[in-house]
Coordinates of C-alpha atoms in Angstrom, one line a residue:
Chain A
M1 CA 87.4 55.3 89.6
P2 CA 84.9 57.9 88.5
R3 CA 86.3 61.3 87.6
A4 CA 85.9 63.9 90.3
D5 CA 84.4 66.9 88.7
V6 CA 84.1 69.2 91.6
L7 CA 86.6 69.1 94.4
I8 CA 85.3 70.6 97.7
V9 CA 88.0 71.6 100.2
G10 CA 88.4 73.8 103.2
G11 CA 89.9 73.8 106.7
P12 CA 88.2 72.4 109.8
Q13 CA 85.0 74.1 110.9
T14 CA 84.6 76.0 107.6
G15 CA 81.0 75.0 106.9
K16 CA 81.5 72.1 104.5
T17 CA 79.4 69.7 106.5
H18 CA 76.2 71.8 106.7
Y19 CA 76.6 72.8 103.1
G20 CA 76.9 69.2 102.0
G21 CA 73.8 68.3 103.9
Q22 CA 71.7 71.3 102.7
L23 CA 72.9 70.8 99.1
Y24 CA 71.9 67.2 99.3
G25 CA 68.5 68.2 100.6
R26 CA 67.9 70.7 97.8
L27 CA 69.0 68.2 95.2
R28 CA 66.8 65.5 96.7
D29 CA 63.7 67.5 97.4
R30 CA 63.8 70.5 95.0
P31 CA 65.6 69.3 92.0
G32 CA 66.0 72.0 89.3
R33 CA 68.6 72.0 86.5
L34 CA 70.7 69.9 88.9
A35 CA 69.4 66.8 90.7
L36 CA 70.8 63.6 92.3
A37 CA 72.0 61.0 89.9
Q38 CA 70.2 57.7 89.7
E39 CA 72.9 56.2 91.9
P40 CA 74.1 59.1 93.9
G41 CA 76.6 57.0 96.0
D42 CA 76.7 56.7 99.7
I43 CA 74.3 59.3 101.0
T44 CA 74.4 58.2 104.6
P45 CA 76.5 61.1 105.8
F46 CA 74.3 63.6 104.1
E47 CA 71.2 62.0 105.4
E48 CA 72.6 62.2 108.9
V49 CA 73.3 65.9 108.6
L50 CA 69.8 66.6 107.3
R51 CA 68.3 64.6 110.1
A52 CA 70.0 66.8 112.7
L53 CA 68.9 69.9 110.8
S54 CA 65.3 68.6 110.6
E55 CA 65.3 68.5 114.3
G56 CA 66.4 72.1 114.5
R57 CA 69.9 71.2 115.6
S58 CA 73.3 71.6 114.1
S59 CA 75.1 68.5 113.0
G60 CA 77.7 68.5 115.7
H61 CA 81.3 67.6 115.4
T62 CA 82.3 65.9 112.2
P63 CA 82.9 62.2 112.8
T64 CA 86.1 62.1 110.9
E65 CA 86.8 58.5 111.9
T66 CA 83.7 57.3 110.0
W67 CA 84.1 59.4 106.9
T68 CA 87.3 60.8 105.5
D69 CA 86.0 61.5 102.1
L70 CA 82.6 61.9 100.6
E71 CA 81.2 61.6 97.1
L72 CA 77.9 62.6 95.6
R73 CA 76.9 62.0 92.0
I74 CA 74.5 64.5 90.5
R75 CA 73.1 65.0 87.0
N76 CA 72.0 68.0 85.0
E77 CA 68.9 68.5 82.9
H78 CA 70.4 66.6 80.0
G79 CA 71.2 63.6 82.1
V80 CA 75.0 64.3 82.1
E81 CA 76.4 63.1 85.4
S82 CA 79.1 64.8 87.5
E83 CA 80.7 64.0 90.8
L84 CA 81.2 66.2 93.8
F85 CA 84.1 65.0 95.9
W86 CA 85.0 66.1 99.4
P87 CA 88.5 64.5 99.8
D88 CA 88.9 65.5 103.4
Y89 CA 85.6 66.0 105.1
G90 CA 87.1 67.1 108.4
G91 CA 89.5 69.6 107.0
E92 CA 92.4 68.4 109.0
Q93 CA 94.2 67.0 105.9
V94 CA 94.0 70.4 104.3
R95 CA 95.8 71.9 107.3
A96 CA 98.4 69.1 107.1
L97 CA 99.1 70.0 103.5
V98 CA 100.7 73.2 104.8
D99 CA 101.7 72.3 108.4
Q100 CA 103.3 68.9 107.7
R101 CA 103.9 69.2 104.0
E102 CA 101.8 66.0 103.5
L103 CA 100.2 65.3 100.2
P104 CA 98.4 61.9 100.3
P105 CA 99.0 60.0 97.0
R106 CA 95.3 59.6 96.3
W107 CA 94.9 63.4 96.5
R108 CA 97.2 63.9 93.6
A109 CA 95.0 61.8 91.3
R110 CA 91.7 63.3 92.3
I111 CA 93.0 66.9 92.4
G112 CA 94.5 66.6 89.0
E113 CA 91.3 65.3 87.5
A114 CA 88.9 67.7 89.0
G115 CA 87.9 70.4 86.5
A116 CA 86.6 72.7 89.3
W117 CA 87.5 73.5 92.9
M118 CA 85.3 74.9 95.7
L119 CA 87.4 76.3 98.5
F120 CA 85.6 77.1 101.8
V121 CA 86.9 80.0 103.9
R122 CA 85.1 81.1 107.0
P123 CA 85.5 84.9 107.5
S124 CA 84.5 85.0 111.1
T125 CA 87.2 82.7 112.3
L126 CA 90.1 83.9 110.2
Q127 CA 93.5 84.3 111.9
V128 CA 94.9 87.5 110.6
Y129 CA 97.3 89.8 112.5
E130 CA 97.5 93.4 113.4
D131 CA 101.0 94.7 112.7
A132 CA 103.1 97.7 113.4
Q133 CA 102.4 99.2 110.0
H134 CA 98.7 99.5 110.1
R135 CA 96.4 99.0 113.0
P136 CA 93.0 97.7 111.9
A137 CA 92.4 94.0 111.5
T138 CA 89.0 92.3 111.8
N139 CA 90.1 89.4 114.0
T140 CA 93.1 89.9 116.2
V141 CA 95.0 86.8 117.3
H142 CA 98.3 86.9 119.2
P143 CA 101.0 84.8 117.7
R144 CA 102.7 82.5 120.2
G145 CA 105.6 81.4 118.1
E146 CA 106.8 81.0 114.5
S147 CA 105.5 77.5 113.6
R148 CA 103.4 77.2 110.5
R149 CA 100.3 76.9 112.7
D150 CA 100.8 80.6 113.5
W151 CA 100.8 81.8 110.0
D152 CA 98.5 84.6 109.0
D153 CA 95.6 83.0 107.2
N154 CA 96.4 85.1 104.1
A155 CA 99.7 83.1 103.8
R156 CA 98.0 79.8 104.8
I157 CA 95.3 80.0 102.2
V158 CA 97.7 81.1 99.4
E159 CA 100.0 78.2 100.3
T160 CA 97.1 75.8 100.3
L161 CA 96.2 76.9 96.8
Q162 CA 99.9 76.7 95.7
V163 CA 100.1 73.1 97.0
L164 CA 96.8 72.1 95.3
L165 CA 98.0 73.7 92.0
H166 CA 101.3 71.8 92.3
A167 CA 99.4 68.5 93.0
A168 CA 97.3 69.2 90.0
G169 CA 100.4 69.7 87.8
R170 CA 99.3 73.3 86.9
S171 CA 101.9 75.8 85.9
L172 CA 101.2 79.5 86.7
L173 CA 103.3 80.8 83.8
R174 CA 100.0 81.9 82.1
P175 CA 96.8 82.7 84.0
L176 CA 94.6 79.7 84.4
D177 CA 91.3 79.1 82.8
A178 CA 91.1 75.7 84.5
P179 CA 90.4 74.4 87.1
R180 CA 87.6 76.8 87.7
L181 CA 87.7 78.1 91.3
A182 CA 84.8 79.1 93.5
L183 CA 86.0 80.6 96.7
V184 CA 83.1 80.4 99.1
L185 CA 83.0 82.7 102.1
S186 CA 81.0 80.6 104.4
C187 CA 78.9 81.2 107.5
W188 CA 78.2 84.6 106.1
D189 CA 75.4 85.1 108.6
E190 CA 78.2 85.6 111.2
I191 CA 79.5 88.7 109.4
T192 CA 78.4 91.8 111.1
T193 CA 79.8 94.6 109.0
A194 CA 77.4 97.5 108.8
Q195 CA 77.5 97.9 105.1
P196 CA 77.1 94.6 103.3
R197 CA 79.7 94.1 100.6
P198 CA 79.6 91.8 97.6
P199 CA 81.7 88.6 98.1
E200 CA 84.8 89.6 96.1
E201 CA 85.0 92.9 98.0
E202 CA 84.6 91.1 101.3
L203 CA 87.5 88.8 100.3
E204 CA 89.6 91.7 99.3
A205 CA 89.0 93.5 102.6
R206 CA 89.7 90.5 104.8
L207 CA 92.3 88.5 102.8
P208 CA 94.0 90.9 100.4
L209 CA 96.9 88.6 99.6
V210 CA 94.5 85.8 98.7
S211 CA 92.4 88.2 96.6
A212 CA 95.5 89.3 94.7
F213 CA 96.8 85.8 94.2
I214 CA 93.5 84.7 92.7
R215 CA 93.2 87.8 90.5
S216 CA 96.8 87.3 89.3
N217 CA 96.6 83.6 88.5
W218 CA 93.1 83.0 87.1
V219 CA 91.7 84.4 83.9
S220 CA 88.9 86.8 84.5
G221 CA 85.7 84.8 84.9
A222 CA 87.5 81.5 85.7
A223 CA 87.6 82.3 89.4
T224 CA 84.7 83.7 91.4
V225 CA 84.0 84.6 95.0
W226 CA 80.7 83.6 96.6
G227 CA 79.0 84.2 99.9
L228 CA 77.2 81.3 101.7
S229 CA 75.1 80.8 104.7
A230 CA 74.0 77.1 104.5
L231 CA 71.7 77.5 107.5
G232 CA 70.9 81.2 107.5
R233 CA 71.4 81.4 111.3
P234 CA 73.5 79.8 114.0
L235 CA 72.2 76.4 115.2
R236 CA 73.3 74.5 118.3
P237 CA 73.9 70.8 118.6
D238 CA 72.2 70.6 122.0
Q239 CA 69.3 73.0 121.5
T240 CA 66.4 73.0 119.1
D241 CA 65.7 76.0 117.0
E242 CA 61.9 76.1 116.7
E243 CA 61.6 77.9 113.5
F244 CA 64.0 75.5 111.9
L245 CA 62.0 72.6 113.2
L246 CA 58.7 74.0 112.0
Q247 CA 59.8 75.2 108.6
G248 CA 62.4 72.6 107.8
P249 CA 65.9 72.9 106.5
E250 CA 64.8 73.4 103.0
R251 CA 63.5 76.9 103.8
F252 CA 66.8 78.0 105.2
G253 CA 70.2 78.7 103.7
W254 CA 71.2 81.1 100.9
V255 CA 74.1 82.1 98.7
L256 CA 75.4 85.5 97.6
R257 CA 76.3 85.3 93.9
P258 CA 79.5 87.1 92.9
G259 CA 78.9 90.8 92.6
T260 CA 75.7 90.9 94.6
T261 CA 74.5 91.5 98.1
D262 CA 71.1 89.9 97.8
P263 CA 70.7 86.4 99.1
D264 CA 69.6 83.7 96.7
D265 CA 68.2 80.6 98.2
D266 CA 69.5 78.4 95.4
L267 CA 72.3 76.6 97.2
T268 CA 73.2 74.7 94.1
A269 CA 74.2 77.9 92.3
P270 CA 78.0 77.7 93.0
V271 CA 78.0 74.0 91.9
A272 CA 76.1 74.9 88.7
W273 CA 78.6 77.7 88.0
L274 CA 81.6 75.3 88.5
L275 CA 80.1 72.8 86.2
G276 CA 79.6 75.5 83.6
R277 CA 75.9 75.8 83.9
A278 CA 75.4 79.0 85.8
Chain B
M1 CA 110.2 57.2 106.5
S2 CA 113.6 56.5 108.0
G3 CA 115.7 55.9 104.9
S4 CA 117.6 58.5 103.0
C5 CA 118.6 59.4 99.5
R6 CA 122.1 58.8 98.1
R7 CA 122.1 62.1 96.3
K8 CA 123.7 64.8 98.4
D9 CA 121.6 67.5 96.8
C10 CA 118.2 65.8 97.7
P11 CA 117.2 67.3 101.0
S12 CA 115.4 65.1 103.4
D13 CA 112.4 67.5 103.9
L14 CA 111.6 67.9 100.2
S15 CA 110.3 65.6 97.5
C16 CA 112.6 63.5 95.3
A17 CA 115.2 65.5 93.3
D18 CA 114.8 63.0 90.4
G19 CA 111.1 63.6 90.3
E20 CA 109.8 60.4 91.7
V21 CA 106.4 60.9 93.3
D22 CA 107.3 58.5 96.1
K23 CA 110.9 58.9 97.3
R24 CA 111.0 55.2 98.3
Q25 CA 110.6 54.2 94.7
C26 CA 113.6 56.1 93.6
P27 CA 116.7 54.1 92.7
N28 CA 118.7 56.4 94.9
W29 CA 116.7 55.6 98.0
T30 CA 118.3 53.5 100.7
A31 CA 115.9 52.1 103.3
P32 CA 116.9 50.4 106.4
S33 CA 116.4 46.6 106.1
D34 CA 113.5 46.4 108.6
E35 CA 111.3 49.0 107.0
P36 CA 108.1 47.6 105.6
A37 CA 107.4 48.0 101.9
P38 CA 105.2 51.0 100.9
T39 CA 101.5 50.2 100.5
A40 CA 99.4 51.6 97.7
S41 CA 96.6 52.9 99.8
E42 CA 98.3 55.0 102.4
P43 CA 96.0 57.7 103.5
R44 CA 98.6 60.2 104.5
G45 CA 101.5 61.8 102.8
T46 CA 105.0 61.4 104.0
G47 CA 106.0 64.9 104.8
Q48 CA 108.4 64.8 102.0
D49 CA 105.9 65.3 99.2
L50 CA 106.6 68.8 98.0
P51 CA 109.6 70.3 96.3
W52 CA 109.6 73.4 98.5
N53 CA 109.2 73.9 102.2
A54 CA 108.2 77.6 102.3
Y55 CA 111.3 78.6 104.1
T56 CA 114.1 80.7 102.6
L57 CA 115.5 79.3 99.4
G58 CA 119.1 78.3 99.0
L59 CA 121.3 78.4 95.9
Q60 CA 120.3 74.8 95.0
D61 CA 116.6 75.6 95.3
L62 CA 117.0 78.6 93.0
G63 CA 118.4 76.5 90.2
R64 CA 115.7 73.8 90.6
L65 CA 112.6 75.7 91.3
L66 CA 112.7 79.0 89.6
V67 CA 113.2 78.1 85.9
R68 CA 109.9 79.2 84.5
S69 CA 111.0 82.8 83.9
P70 CA 114.2 84.8 84.2
T71 CA 114.3 85.3 87.9
A72 CA 115.3 88.8 89.0
I73 CA 117.6 88.8 92.0
I74 CA 117.7 91.9 94.1
G75 CA 120.7 92.2 96.4
L76 CA 120.2 94.1 99.7
I77 CA 123.5 95.4 100.7
G78 CA 124.5 97.2 103.9
A79 CA 126.2 97.1 107.2
P80 CA 124.7 95.2 110.1
D81 CA 121.6 96.9 111.4
A82 CA 121.3 99.3 108.4
G83 CA 117.7 98.4 107.9
K84 CA 117.7 95.5 105.4
T85 CA 115.6 93.2 107.4
T86 CA 113.1 95.9 108.4
F87 CA 112.8 96.7 104.7
L88 CA 111.9 93.1 103.8
I89 CA 109.4 92.9 106.6
H90 CA 107.6 96.1 105.4
L91 CA 107.7 94.8 101.8
Y92 CA 105.8 91.7 102.9
L93 CA 103.3 93.7 105.0
H94 CA 102.6 95.8 101.9
L95 CA 102.0 92.6 99.9
L96 CA 99.8 91.3 102.6
R97 CA 97.7 94.4 102.2
G98 CA 97.3 93.6 98.5
R99 CA 99.4 96.5 97.3
P100 CA 101.1 96.2 93.9
L101 CA 104.9 96.1 93.7
A102 CA 106.5 97.7 90.6
G103 CA 103.0 97.9 89.0
R104 CA 102.5 94.1 89.3
T105 CA 100.2 92.0 91.5
F106 CA 101.2 89.3 93.9
A107 CA 101.1 85.9 92.2
G108 CA 102.5 83.6 94.8
S109 CA 105.6 82.9 96.8
L110 CA 107.7 79.8 97.5
T111 CA 108.9 81.3 100.8
L112 CA 105.7 82.3 102.6
G113 CA 107.1 80.7 105.8
A114 CA 110.2 82.8 105.6
W115 CA 108.2 86.0 105.1
E116 CA 105.8 85.0 107.9
S117 CA 108.8 84.4 110.2
L118 CA 110.1 87.9 109.5
A119 CA 106.7 89.5 110.0
A120 CA 106.2 87.7 113.3
H121 CA 108.6 90.2 114.8
C122 CA 106.5 93.1 113.8
R123 CA 103.2 91.7 115.1
W124 CA 101.6 92.6 118.3
A125 CA 102.3 90.1 121.0
E126 CA 100.5 89.9 124.3
G127 CA 100.9 93.3 125.9
R128 CA 104.2 94.0 124.2
P129 CA 104.7 96.7 121.6
A130 CA 106.0 95.5 118.2
T131 CA 109.8 95.4 118.2
F132 CA 112.3 95.6 115.5
P133 CA 113.7 92.3 114.3
P134 CA 116.6 91.0 116.3
H135 CA 120.0 91.6 114.9
T136 CA 120.9 89.3 112.1
T137 CA 124.2 87.6 112.6
S138 CA 125.7 84.9 110.5
N139 CA 124.9 82.4 113.3
A140 CA 121.5 83.4 114.5
R141 CA 119.5 83.1 111.4
V142 CA 120.1 81.3 108.2
P143 CA 120.7 83.8 105.3
G144 CA 118.6 83.0 102.3
L145 CA 116.6 84.1 99.4
L146 CA 113.0 85.3 99.7
H147 CA 110.8 84.8 96.8
V148 CA 107.8 86.5 95.3
A149 CA 106.1 86.0 92.0
L150 CA 104.5 89.0 90.3
R151 CA 102.2 89.4 87.3
D152 CA 101.9 92.5 85.2
G153 CA 99.1 94.0 83.3
D154 CA 100.0 91.9 80.2
S155 CA 99.8 88.7 82.3
V156 CA 103.5 88.2 82.2
L157 CA 104.8 86.4 85.3
R158 CA 108.1 87.3 86.8
D159 CA 109.9 85.7 89.7
V160 CA 111.8 87.9 92.0
V161 CA 114.2 86.9 94.8
F162 CA 115.4 89.2 97.5
T163 CA 118.6 88.4 99.4
D164 CA 118.4 88.3 103.2
A165 CA 122.0 88.3 104.3
P166 CA 123.8 89.5 107.4
G167 CA 125.6 92.8 107.3
E168 CA 128.8 91.1 108.4
W169 CA 129.2 89.6 104.9
F170 CA 129.3 93.0 103.4
T171 CA 131.7 94.6 105.9
R172 CA 134.0 91.7 105.2
W173 CA 133.6 92.1 101.5
A174 CA 134.2 95.8 101.7
T175 CA 137.4 95.4 103.6
R176 CA 138.8 92.5 101.5
L177 CA 137.2 91.5 98.3
D178 CA 138.4 87.9 98.4
D179 CA 137.8 87.4 102.1
V180 CA 136.8 83.7 102.7
E181 CA 133.9 84.9 104.9
A182 CA 132.5 87.1 102.1
E183 CA 131.7 84.4 99.6
G184 CA 128.0 85.1 99.9
A185 CA 128.5 88.8 99.2
R186 CA 130.5 87.9 96.1
W187 CA 127.7 85.6 95.0
I188 CA 125.3 88.5 95.3
A189 CA 127.7 90.9 93.5
R190 CA 128.0 88.4 90.6
H191 CA 124.4 87.3 90.2
A192 CA 122.1 90.2 91.3
D193 CA 120.0 92.0 88.7
G194 CA 119.7 95.0 91.0
F195 CA 121.4 96.4 94.1
L196 CA 119.8 98.2 97.0
L197 CA 122.5 99.8 99.1
F198 CA 121.4 100.9 102.6
A199 CA 122.8 104.0 104.3
D200 CA 122.0 103.9 108.0
S201 CA 120.8 107.4 108.8
A202 CA 120.4 106.6 112.4
A203 CA 124.0 105.5 112.9
L204 CA 125.3 108.3 110.8
S205 CA 123.5 110.9 113.0
D206 CA 124.7 109.4 116.3
M207 CA 128.0 110.9 117.4
R208 CA 129.0 107.6 119.1
R209 CA 128.4 105.4 116.0
L210 CA 129.1 107.9 113.3
G211 CA 132.8 107.0 112.7
A212 CA 132.3 103.3 112.2
A213 CA 129.1 103.8 110.1
R214 CA 130.7 106.3 107.8
K215 CA 133.7 104.1 107.3
A216 CA 131.5 101.1 106.6
L217 CA 129.5 103.0 104.0
L218 CA 132.4 104.6 102.3
D219 CA 134.2 101.3 102.1
L220 CA 131.1 99.7 100.5
L221 CA 130.6 102.4 97.8
P222 CA 133.5 101.5 95.6
R223 CA 132.8 97.8 96.0
V224 CA 129.3 98.2 94.8
G225 CA 130.3 100.5 92.1
G226 CA 132.9 98.1 90.9
A227 CA 130.6 95.2 91.0
A228 CA 127.4 96.7 89.5
G229 CA 128.5 97.6 86.1
D230 CA 125.4 98.7 84.2
R231 CA 123.0 96.9 86.5
P232 CA 120.6 99.2 88.4
V233 CA 121.7 100.4 91.8
M234 CA 119.5 102.3 94.4
F235 CA 121.2 104.2 97.2
L236 CA 118.7 104.2 100.0
W237 CA 118.8 106.6 103.0
A238 CA 117.2 104.2 105.5
K239 CA 115.7 105.5 108.7
A240 CA 115.5 108.9 107.0
D241 CA 113.6 110.4 109.9
Q242 CA 117.1 110.8 111.4
E243 CA 118.9 113.9 110.1
L244 CA 122.6 113.8 109.3
R245 CA 124.9 116.8 109.8
P246 CA 125.0 118.6 106.5
E247 CA 128.7 118.3 106.0
L248 CA 128.6 114.5 106.5
R249 CA 125.7 114.2 104.2
R250 CA 127.6 116.2 101.5
A251 CA 130.7 114.0 101.9
I252 CA 128.7 110.9 101.5
E253 CA 126.8 112.3 98.5
Q254 CA 130.0 113.2 96.8
A255 CA 131.4 109.7 97.4
R256 CA 128.2 108.3 96.0
E257 CA 128.4 110.5 92.9
R258 CA 131.9 109.3 92.3
W259 CA 131.4 105.6 92.8
L260 CA 127.7 105.2 91.8
P261 CA 127.0 108.0 89.4
S262 CA 124.0 106.4 87.8
A263 CA 122.4 105.2 91.1
T264 CA 118.9 106.2 91.9
V265 CA 118.8 107.9 95.3
R266 CA 115.8 107.5 97.6
A267 CA 114.9 107.9 101.3
A268 CA 112.7 105.7 103.4
R269 CA 111.4 105.7 106.9
V270 CA 109.1 103.3 108.7
D271 CA 106.7 105.9 110.0
R272 CA 105.9 106.5 106.3
P273 CA 105.6 102.9 105.2
L274 CA 104.8 103.7 101.6
S275 CA 108.3 105.2 101.2
L276 CA 109.7 101.7 101.5
L277 CA 107.3 100.3 99.0
D278 CA 107.9 103.0 96.5
A279 CA 111.7 102.5 96.8
A280 CA 111.3 98.8 96.3
S281 CA 109.0 99.3 93.3
E282 CA 111.3 101.8 91.7
L283 CA 114.4 99.5 91.9
L284 CA 112.4 96.4 90.9
S285 CA 111.0 98.2 87.8
Q286 CA 114.5 99.0 86.7
A287 CA 115.8 95.5 87.5
L288 CA 112.9 93.8 85.6
R289 CA 113.6 95.7 82.4
P290 CA 115.3 93.5 79.8
R291 CA 119.0 94.3 79.7
T292 CA 120.4 94.8 76.3
G293 CA 123.8 93.2 75.7
P294 CA 126.8 95.3 74.8
P295 CA 126.5 96.5 71.2
L296 CA 128.3 94.5 68.6
V297 CA 130.8 96.7 66.8
E298 CA 132.1 95.6 63.5
P299 CA 135.1 97.4 62.3
A300 CA 134.5 99.3 59.0
A301 CA 137.4 98.5 56.6
A302 CA 135.8 100.5 53.8
T303 CA 132.6 102.5 53.4
T304 CA 131.5 101.2 50.0
P305 CA 128.2 99.4 50.5
F306 CA 129.2 96.9 47.8
L307 CA 132.1 95.7 49.9
A308 CA 129.7 94.8 52.7
F309 CA 128.6 91.7 50.8
R310 CA 129.5 88.6 52.6
G311 CA 129.6 85.7 50.3
H312 CA 132.1 82.9 50.3
H313 CA 134.6 85.3 48.8
A314 CA 134.7 87.3 52.1
A315 CA 137.3 85.0 53.5
R316 CA 139.9 85.9 50.8

């Protein structure tokens, strides 16, 4: 089994699908320091996403029955190959980690081997609560009960990281310099705050517990926060966006590098950083 | 999986106590005869894959999970309804806001589910204002230990555990030290690294509840004083927005000075949330300091330095 170098995880509807398709498109059509490997693996799912995007439509609901995990082999300018691995394309298994305390055996192996993690978090759909202590919260959801499903997303995301670290056999006694962590705030185009903030400030504002957890447990520089809009705008599965159709998916999508508020259309940048080539 | 483990200390909702990745492979596992053998390529986990379940920790969990650093145990002591649970809730809400505790940042928790469960009481539900948590009795909610890991500026990690126990334990313990129902209180007295004693200002300023509240507090003071030794104690006036009659306040302060002369005294009120965080940080800072052992005293038989030589002649 090839070594998974970059593990890409995130809950359902957190933008992993469109990022996968767009990333594949960039690597295929505009290779730079990173490109597809000679044998990239099964590219069918990525091609399917790109096909929908080429028609100006979003890719629609993830067919989780067809693909549970995805792999993509890439290479750098020196020909060194790496593998990107989505162990749970739909994101339901990531939720089951916390909700049902389920850790599939094959996850343990892949998580432990991966030298880098990319965690997708979608700011516009976070479930965080107002409370009696302080009023403001960006998205207010009313809790119905006390099951794990109703946890504030601060707790859920920290618990997800704790489970992944346990699965990888990592101790937190000393701050980590591995695995590298890129926390990606996805669907950034949905954020409507008046003053744009760099990604790490956006994370600290929306998920302070997660921000503290990451700062405490990773050596400075080993964990970074990125902004991402894989499409640059909302697309619908049933309606064609004309501009997208005319210009093509390769002209859309951008990242916010850590510490910046200016979009960069190099969607491979977070992967390059994770592989140590930023 | 429908089998079970022969070890009594291996809970059914956690991973194998002997460290087997798959519980069914453990020699202690007994499976019913009709259960199919495990397959190598199962896509899902079993629901028993992790050594913690995010709910409150019990005594067994403490010994098994928190061995990476000397875990500081903070005992919250007080009569029922004195404010212990509210204190814990606000502590968690502060952490959720990213605030440091005792100068240290949040580095994780094995009991996020327990913290969330407490906080659920303080969150806005449809159309209802936030309410205080329901009364904690020995029956209604399982007492337990709430965990938080903290990292300081030198990257040192410390695990801290707060006790979440019903007030009835302490009233029993105050009345009779060896009461069978007070075993939990005795455990806290023995093992805590710091004590937070709650004085219920609301009850002490209410003519109808004053008598019982004063007795409960005055009974607890000598108990805590006797148990604490040189371990840090904080005396906390909870619900400090309620004013006591001056003579009652003086009487309590005198008793406190007598039984807990080196206690730190603080006041806290929920309409000033930082007062709770500051009190917690202060006590925790004290409890996390390394405790020196009692000084070793060697009797001086003579003062000539030469006689301090200890060779094999010293035995004669």
